[in-house]
Tab-separated table of C-alpha atoms in Angstrom:
chain	number	residue	atom	x	y	z
K	1	MET	CA	25.070	78.287	44.540
K	2	SER	CA	25.008	80.694	41.643
K	3	ARG	CA	22.469	81.060	38.869
K	4	THR	CA	23.367	80.156	35.288
K	5	GLY	CA	20.792	79.901	32.527
K	6	SER	CA	17.087	79.946	33.421
K	7	PHE	CA	17.277	78.247	36.833
K	8	PRO	CA	19.387	78.548	39.987
K	9	VAL	CA	21.765	75.595	40.208
K	10	TRP	CA	20.106	74.162	43.334
K	11	ALA	CA	16.726	74.051	41.570
K	12	ALA	CA	18.275	72.336	38.560
K	13	LEU	CA	19.849	69.719	40.837
K	14	VAL	CA	16.551	69.039	42.644
K	15	GLY	CA	14.724	68.734	39.334
K	16	SER	CA	17.356	66.388	37.983
K	17	GLY	CA	17.178	64.281	41.150
K	18	LEU	CA	13.429	63.882	40.726
K	19	ALA	CA	14.014	62.945	37.096
K	20	GLY	CA	16.412	60.283	38.370
K	21	VAL	CA	13.559	58.750	40.353
K	22	LEU	CA	11.649	58.505	37.082
K	23	VAL	CA	14.634	56.809	35.427
K	24	ALA	CA	14.601	54.084	38.088
K	25	LEU	CA	10.828	53.766	37.722
K	26	GLN	CA	11.172	53.352	33.965
K	27	SER	CA	13.861	50.693	34.490
K	28	ARG	CA	11.543	48.801	36.838
K	29	ILE	CA	8.616	49.035	34.410
K	30	ASN	CA	10.568	47.986	31.321
K	31	GLY	CA	12.419	45.258	33.207
K	32	GLY	CA	9.084	43.832	34.323
K	33	LEU	CA	7.612	44.056	30.823
K	34	SER	CA	10.644	42.231	29.437
K	35	GLN	CA	10.140	39.433	31.946
K	36	GLU	CA	6.497	39.165	30.901
K	37	LEU	CA	7.199	39.178	27.140
K	38	GLY	CA	10.437	37.219	27.204
K	39	ASN	CA	11.898	39.633	24.631
K	40	GLY	CA	13.884	42.700	25.684
K	41	TYR	CA	14.150	43.984	22.103
K	42	VAL	CA	10.385	44.182	21.642
K	43	THR	CA	10.073	45.710	25.112
K	44	ALA	CA	12.448	48.543	24.214
K	45	ALA	CA	10.693	49.196	20.894
K	46	VAL	CA	7.273	49.304	22.578
K	47	SER	CA	8.475	51.693	25.296
K	48	PHE	CA	10.104	54.134	22.877
K	49	SER	CA	7.232	53.914	20.377
K	50	ILE	CA	4.726	54.892	23.071
K	51	GLY	CA	6.950	57.829	23.942
K	52	LEU	CA	7.076	58.847	20.266
K	53	VAL	CA	3.274	58.746	19.988
K	54	ILE	CA	2.993	60.988	23.044
K	55	MET	CA	5.581	63.459	21.754
K	56	SER	CA	3.965	63.528	18.300
K	57	LEU	CA	0.664	64.562	19.888
K	58	VAL	CA	2.449	67.178	21.988
K	59	MET	CA	4.146	68.574	18.872
K	60	LEU	CA	0.807	68.823	17.064
K	61	LEU	CA	-0.772	70.677	19.976
K	62	SER	CA	2.205	72.898	20.833
K	63	ARG	CA	2.905	75.961	18.740
K	64	ALA	CA	6.209	76.423	20.582
K	65	GLY	CA	7.229	72.908	19.570
K	66	ARG	CA	6.413	73.495	15.904
K	67	VAL	CA	8.190	76.852	15.891
K	68	GLY	CA	11.157	75.191	17.569
K	69	PHE	CA	11.236	72.510	14.864
K	70	THR	CA	11.327	75.176	12.143
K	71	ARG	CA	14.063	77.049	13.983
K	72	LEU	CA	16.026	73.809	14.337
K	73	LYS	CA	15.916	73.189	10.579
K	74	THR	CA	17.169	76.724	10.001
K	75	GLU	CA	20.089	76.227	12.393
K	76	LEU	CA	21.037	72.937	10.723
K	77	ARG	CA	20.916	74.355	7.178
K	78	ALA	CA	22.986	77.356	8.251
K	79	GLY	CA	25.624	75.054	9.721
K	80	ARG	CA	25.346	76.572	13.184
K	81	LEU	CA	24.254	73.214	14.624
K	82	PRO	CA	26.042	69.997	13.558
K	83	TYR	CA	23.824	67.180	12.279
K	84	TRP	CA	25.373	64.712	14.731
K	85	THR	CA	23.585	66.482	17.575
K	86	LEU	CA	20.317	64.981	16.322
K	87	PHE	CA	21.370	61.488	17.380
K	88	GLY	CA	20.970	61.841	21.148
K	89	GLY	CA	18.106	59.382	20.850
K	90	ALA	CA	20.644	56.618	20.184
K	91	GLY	CA	21.845	56.927	23.790
K	92	GLY	CA	18.279	56.701	25.039
K	93	ALA	CA	17.607	53.720	22.776
K	94	PHE	CA	20.557	51.776	24.185
K	95	PHE	CA	19.497	52.697	27.725
K	96	VAL	CA	15.946	51.420	27.253
K	97	LEU	CA	17.272	48.330	25.490
K	98	SER	CA	19.524	47.550	28.453
K	99	GLN	CA	16.539	47.972	30.792
K	100	GLY	CA	14.853	45.066	29.080
K	101	LEU	CA	17.907	42.876	28.497
K	102	VAL	CA	20.195	43.429	31.492
K	103	ALA	CA	18.077	44.717	34.412
K	104	PRO	CA	16.003	41.504	34.712
K	105	LEU	CA	19.251	39.516	35.056
K	106	THR	CA	21.190	41.754	37.455
K	107	GLY	CA	18.272	43.237	39.379
K	108	LEU	CA	17.480	46.938	39.509
K	109	ALA	CA	20.156	47.670	42.133
K	110	LEU	CA	23.181	46.428	40.197
K	111	PHE	CA	21.768	47.779	36.949
K	112	THR	CA	21.395	51.228	38.494
K	113	VAL	CA	24.894	51.400	39.944
K	114	GLY	CA	26.294	50.407	36.551
K	115	ILE	CA	24.384	53.255	34.906
K	116	VAL	CA	25.609	55.518	37.707
K	117	ALA	CA	29.262	54.772	37.033
K	118	GLY	CA	28.899	55.525	33.345
K	119	GLN	CA	26.963	58.730	33.928
K	120	VAL	CA	29.386	60.336	36.361
K	121	LEU	CA	32.504	59.345	34.432
K	122	GLY	CA	30.972	60.371	31.125
K	123	GLY	CA	29.737	63.635	32.634
K	124	LEU	CA	33.193	64.571	33.935
K	125	VAL	CA	34.818	63.951	30.547
K	126	LEU	CA	32.094	65.647	28.474
K	127	ASP	CA	32.111	68.750	30.680
K	128	ARG	CA	35.899	68.979	30.322
K	129	ILE	CA	35.756	68.626	26.529
K	130	GLY	CA	33.136	71.376	26.436
K	131	LEU	CA	30.745	69.955	23.859
K	132	GLY	CA	27.667	70.747	25.937
K	133	PRO	CA	25.539	73.909	25.682
K	134	GLY	CA	27.143	75.368	28.822
K	135	GLY	CA	30.634	75.274	27.288
K	136	ARG	CA	33.744	73.801	28.878
K	137	ILE	CA	33.593	73.159	32.628
K	138	ASP	CA	36.964	72.246	34.105
K	139	PRO	CA	37.132	69.379	36.648
K	140	THR	CA	37.435	71.316	39.906
K	141	PRO	CA	38.596	69.490	43.063
K	142	PRO	CA	35.031	69.061	44.432
K	143	ARG	CA	33.909	67.548	41.130
K	144	ILE	CA	36.875	65.175	41.008
K	145	VAL	CA	36.318	64.078	44.623
K	146	GLY	CA	32.601	63.674	43.979
K	147	THR	CA	33.241	61.534	40.915
K	148	ALA	CA	35.723	59.365	42.827
K	149	LEU	CA	33.167	58.867	45.602
K	150	ALA	CA	30.539	57.895	43.043
K	151	VAL	CA	32.852	55.193	41.703
K	152	ILE	CA	33.460	54.007	45.280
K	153	ALA	CA	29.692	53.864	45.747
K	154	VAL	CA	29.479	51.569	42.743
K	155	ALA	CA	32.182	49.325	44.184
K	156	LEU	CA	30.373	49.145	47.527
K	157	SER	CA	27.063	48.336	45.885
K	158	VAL	CA	28.506	45.588	43.725
K	159	GLY	CA	31.160	44.207	46.060
K	160	THR	CA	29.276	43.932	49.354
K	161	GLY	CA	27.003	40.932	49.418
K	162	ALA	CA	27.668	40.301	45.743
K	163	GLY	CA	25.601	37.675	43.993
K	164	ASP	CA	26.371	35.309	41.133
K	165	PRO	CA	29.754	36.284	39.568
K	166	LYS	CA	28.377	35.237	36.171
K	167	VAL	CA	25.784	37.989	36.500
K	168	LEU	CA	28.006	40.698	37.973
K	169	TRP	CA	30.101	41.082	34.822
K	170	LEU	CA	26.948	42.196	33.038
K	171	VAL	CA	27.254	45.481	34.981
K	172	VAL	CA	29.867	46.465	32.377
K	173	PHE	CA	27.071	47.010	29.853
K	174	PRO	CA	25.092	49.497	31.969
K	175	VAL	CA	28.361	51.369	32.627
K	176	LEU	CA	28.853	51.860	28.895
K	177	VAL	CA	25.198	52.782	28.483
K	178	GLY	CA	25.544	55.309	31.325
K	179	VAL	CA	28.228	57.107	29.320
K	180	CYS	CA	25.776	57.205	26.416
K	181	VAL	CA	23.104	58.685	28.710
K	182	SER	CA	25.471	61.538	29.646
K	183	GLY	CA	26.082	62.128	25.948
K	184	GLN	CA	22.337	62.054	25.331
K	185	SER	CA	21.789	64.849	27.855
K	186	MET	CA	24.591	66.849	26.251
K	187	VAL	CA	23.389	66.687	22.636
K	188	ASN	CA	19.723	67.058	23.574
K	189	GLY	CA	20.733	70.197	25.439
K	190	LEU	CA	22.383	71.507	22.269
K	191	VAL	CA	19.246	70.787	20.226
K	192	ARG	CA	17.102	72.427	22.877
K	193	ALA	CA	19.333	75.538	22.880
K	194	ALA	CA	19.201	75.771	19.063
K	195	SER	CA	15.437	75.252	18.833
K	196	HIS	CA	14.572	77.107	22.066
K	197	SER	CA	12.179	74.259	22.795
K	198	ALA	CA	12.501	71.216	25.080
K	199	ILE	CA	9.484	69.767	23.254
K	200	THR	CA	11.341	69.848	19.943
K	201	SER	CA	14.500	68.275	21.352
K	202	THR	CA	12.515	65.528	23.092
K	203	PHE	CA	10.539	64.807	19.906
K	204	ILE	CA	13.747	64.454	17.858
K	205	ASN	CA	15.154	62.183	20.560
K	206	PHE	CA	12.175	59.824	20.301
K	207	VAL	CA	12.137	59.799	16.492
K	208	VAL	CA	15.767	58.666	16.380
K	209	GLY	CA	15.495	56.218	19.277
K	210	THR	CA	12.291	54.624	18.016
K	211	THR	CA	13.726	54.140	14.544
K	212	ILE	CA	16.770	52.320	15.937
K	213	LEU	CA	14.780	50.120	18.316
K	214	VAL	CA	12.050	49.186	15.835
K	215	LEU	CA	14.700	47.998	13.374
K	216	ILE	CA	16.385	45.916	16.095
K	217	ALA	CA	13.033	44.497	17.247
K	218	PHE	CA	12.134	43.599	13.675
K	219	VAL	CA	15.264	41.460	13.397
K	220	SER	CA	14.535	39.848	16.778
K	221	VAL	CA	10.960	38.975	15.829
K	222	ALA	CA	12.109	37.582	12.472
K	223	VAL	CA	14.515	35.249	14.315
K	224	SER	CA	12.569	34.267	17.445
K	225	GLY	CA	8.957	35.143	16.673
K	226	TRP	CA	6.415	37.530	18.180
K	227	PRO	CA	5.808	37.332	21.968
K	228	GLN	CA	2.966	34.907	22.714
K	229	THR	CA	1.450	36.705	25.709
K	230	TRP	CA	1.136	40.371	26.646
K	231	PRO	CA	0.394	41.594	30.195
K	232	SER	CA	-2.956	43.298	30.678
K	233	ALA	CA	-1.910	45.640	33.520
K	234	PRO	CA	-1.525	49.250	32.216
K	235	PHE	CA	1.511	49.714	34.481
K	236	TYR	CA	3.718	47.820	32.022
K	237	TYR	CA	3.067	50.288	29.210
K	238	VAL	CA	3.818	53.670	30.837
K	239	GLY	CA	7.611	53.408	30.539
K	240	GLY	CA	7.606	55.486	27.371
K	241	PHE	CA	5.590	58.261	29.043
K	242	VAL	CA	8.029	58.316	31.968
K	243	GLY	CA	10.895	58.569	29.493
K	244	THR	CA	9.439	61.663	27.822
K	245	ILE	CA	9.445	63.498	31.145
K	246	PHE	CA	13.007	62.527	32.038
K	247	ILE	CA	14.449	63.467	28.649
K	248	ALA	CA	12.650	66.825	28.559
K	249	VAL	CA	13.847	67.703	32.077
K	250	ALA	CA	17.446	66.772	31.228
K	251	ALA	CA	17.374	68.904	28.064
K	252	MET	CA	16.071	71.906	30.021
K	253	LEU	CA	18.536	71.652	32.913
K	254	VAL	CA	21.842	70.589	31.334
K	255	ARG	CA	22.826	74.191	30.490
K	256	THR	CA	22.368	75.252	34.101
K	257	ALA	CA	23.991	72.345	35.931
K	258	GLY	CA	26.469	71.078	33.358
K	259	VAL	CA	26.688	67.471	32.213
K	260	LEU	CA	28.509	66.246	35.331
K	261	LEU	CA	26.311	67.834	38.006
K	262	LEU	CA	23.188	66.906	36.066
K	263	SER	CA	24.409	63.306	36.014
K	264	MET	CA	25.373	63.345	39.707
K	265	SER	CA	22.027	64.655	40.961
K	266	ASN	CA	20.223	62.330	38.599
K	267	VAL	CA	22.286	59.500	40.062
K	268	ALA	CA	21.102	60.337	43.585
K	269	GLY	CA	17.471	60.111	42.520
K	270	GLN	CA	18.086	56.850	40.690
K	271	LEU	CA	19.834	55.229	43.648
K	272	ILE	CA	17.244	56.245	46.236
K	273	ALA	CA	14.415	55.015	44.023
K	274	ALA	CA	16.296	51.812	43.188
K	275	VAL	CA	16.639	51.049	46.907
K	276	ALA	CA	12.904	51.549	47.370
K	277	PHE	CA	11.948	49.418	44.361
K	278	GLU	CA	14.440	46.684	45.148
K	279	ALA	CA	13.153	46.505	48.725
K	280	GLY	CA	9.492	46.405	47.733
K	281	VAL	CA	9.193	44.987	44.197
K	282	PRO	CA	12.606	43.531	43.214
K	283	LEU	CA	13.409	42.406	39.697
K	284	ALA	CA	16.088	39.952	40.872
K	285	GLY	CA	18.069	39.379	44.057
K	286	GLY	CA	16.468	42.054	46.208
K	287	LEU	CA	18.131	44.724	48.323
K	288	THR	CA	21.626	44.248	49.770
K	289	GLN	CA	23.543	46.053	52.499
K	290	GLY	CA	26.035	47.111	49.865
K	291	MET	CA	23.339	48.902	47.902
K	292	ILE	CA	22.322	50.868	50.993
K	293	ALA	CA	25.954	51.809	51.726
K	294	GLY	CA	26.551	52.695	48.086
K	295	THR	CA	23.505	54.949	48.029
K	296	ALA	CA	24.727	56.866	51.079
K	297	VAL	CA	28.177	57.379	49.535
K	298	ALA	CA	26.634	58.422	46.206
K	299	LEU	CA	24.516	61.051	47.949
K	300	LEU	CA	27.664	62.383	49.622
K	301	ALA	CA	29.342	62.432	46.216
K	302	VAL	CA	26.571	64.601	44.773
K	303	ALA	CA	26.777	67.030	47.700
K	304	ILE	CA	30.553	67.408	47.334
K	305	ALA	CA	30.514	67.707	43.541
K	306	ALA	CA	27.867	70.443	43.796
K	307	LEU	CA	30.030	72.619	46.058
K	308	PRO	CA	30.995	75.940	44.431
K	309	TRP	CA	34.671	76.417	43.625
K	310	ARG	CA	36.490	79.674	43.114
K	311	GLY	CA	39.836	78.396	41.940
K	312	ARG	CA	41.894	80.013	39.230
K	313	ALA	CA	40.497	79.630	35.732
K	314	SER	CA	42.454	77.668	33.138
K	315	GLY	CA	40.724	78.554	29.923
K	316	GLY	CA	37.273	77.308	30.884
K	317	THR	CA	34.569	77.628	33.503
K	318	THR	CA	35.934	76.399	36.836
K	319	GLY	CA	33.017	76.857	39.178
K	320	ARG	CA	29.280	77.307	39.369
């Protein structure tokens, strides 16, 4: 594979895969906290708020982060960076919210494959449009085949040994959220490129996401009241910290791998971790044969989509 940006593509894919493991871990943590609190809205607000506290401390201690923030303001005022790129945190907010509301009902396996479907489909479209920091990346045959295999992996995971049909339709929500996650990686990559700082882009992400989720949680608490009991185990409160790592890694690597390949490698990490968590500490339903088959097909999809392609260019980047 070739080198584009600061990393060789293979290194970016490995890093993104490891970040995918963290995504599944965060889903397991926040899903468990939601079960304990009985309120997914408060869970999401707590997770993102902890992440914001961490990133605020990092910004205070990091000169590069503060310089990046100043540079970002300059780029925005000069019109070189659109203001809409600051709202990547909305995608992260909806993702964390779905972790608390949907994952406890579907189980981590079905939740993950729903996110997977949205990520790979959203990544293919966003790369083709060319809104990301790496410019337009045309859908080469390996990428198209890889995306198709990823969708097949979702079908295998959901269709084989499927559970309650009333629960399965909820997978539609993680699919939509997965598209938002691909968009989050794209716009955070733009902010990172403008500020020259992954710390700055991650901080902005958490400011926006926390604001959205705190407002939603406030409405929920006003209607249903504050949770009566809070778990004492520290494990339930590290989801926000895990999220800071994943978002920073995605912002750093999206220029190198592109939105689609970043999503595909991230998917592989998510699926492998989801299998492990669902086998050992399931949220609901436990591990199925379909999930194992779907994971294998998804890994094949990532390998195929990552293959270099030297086809004829059609106005954009056709291979990496």
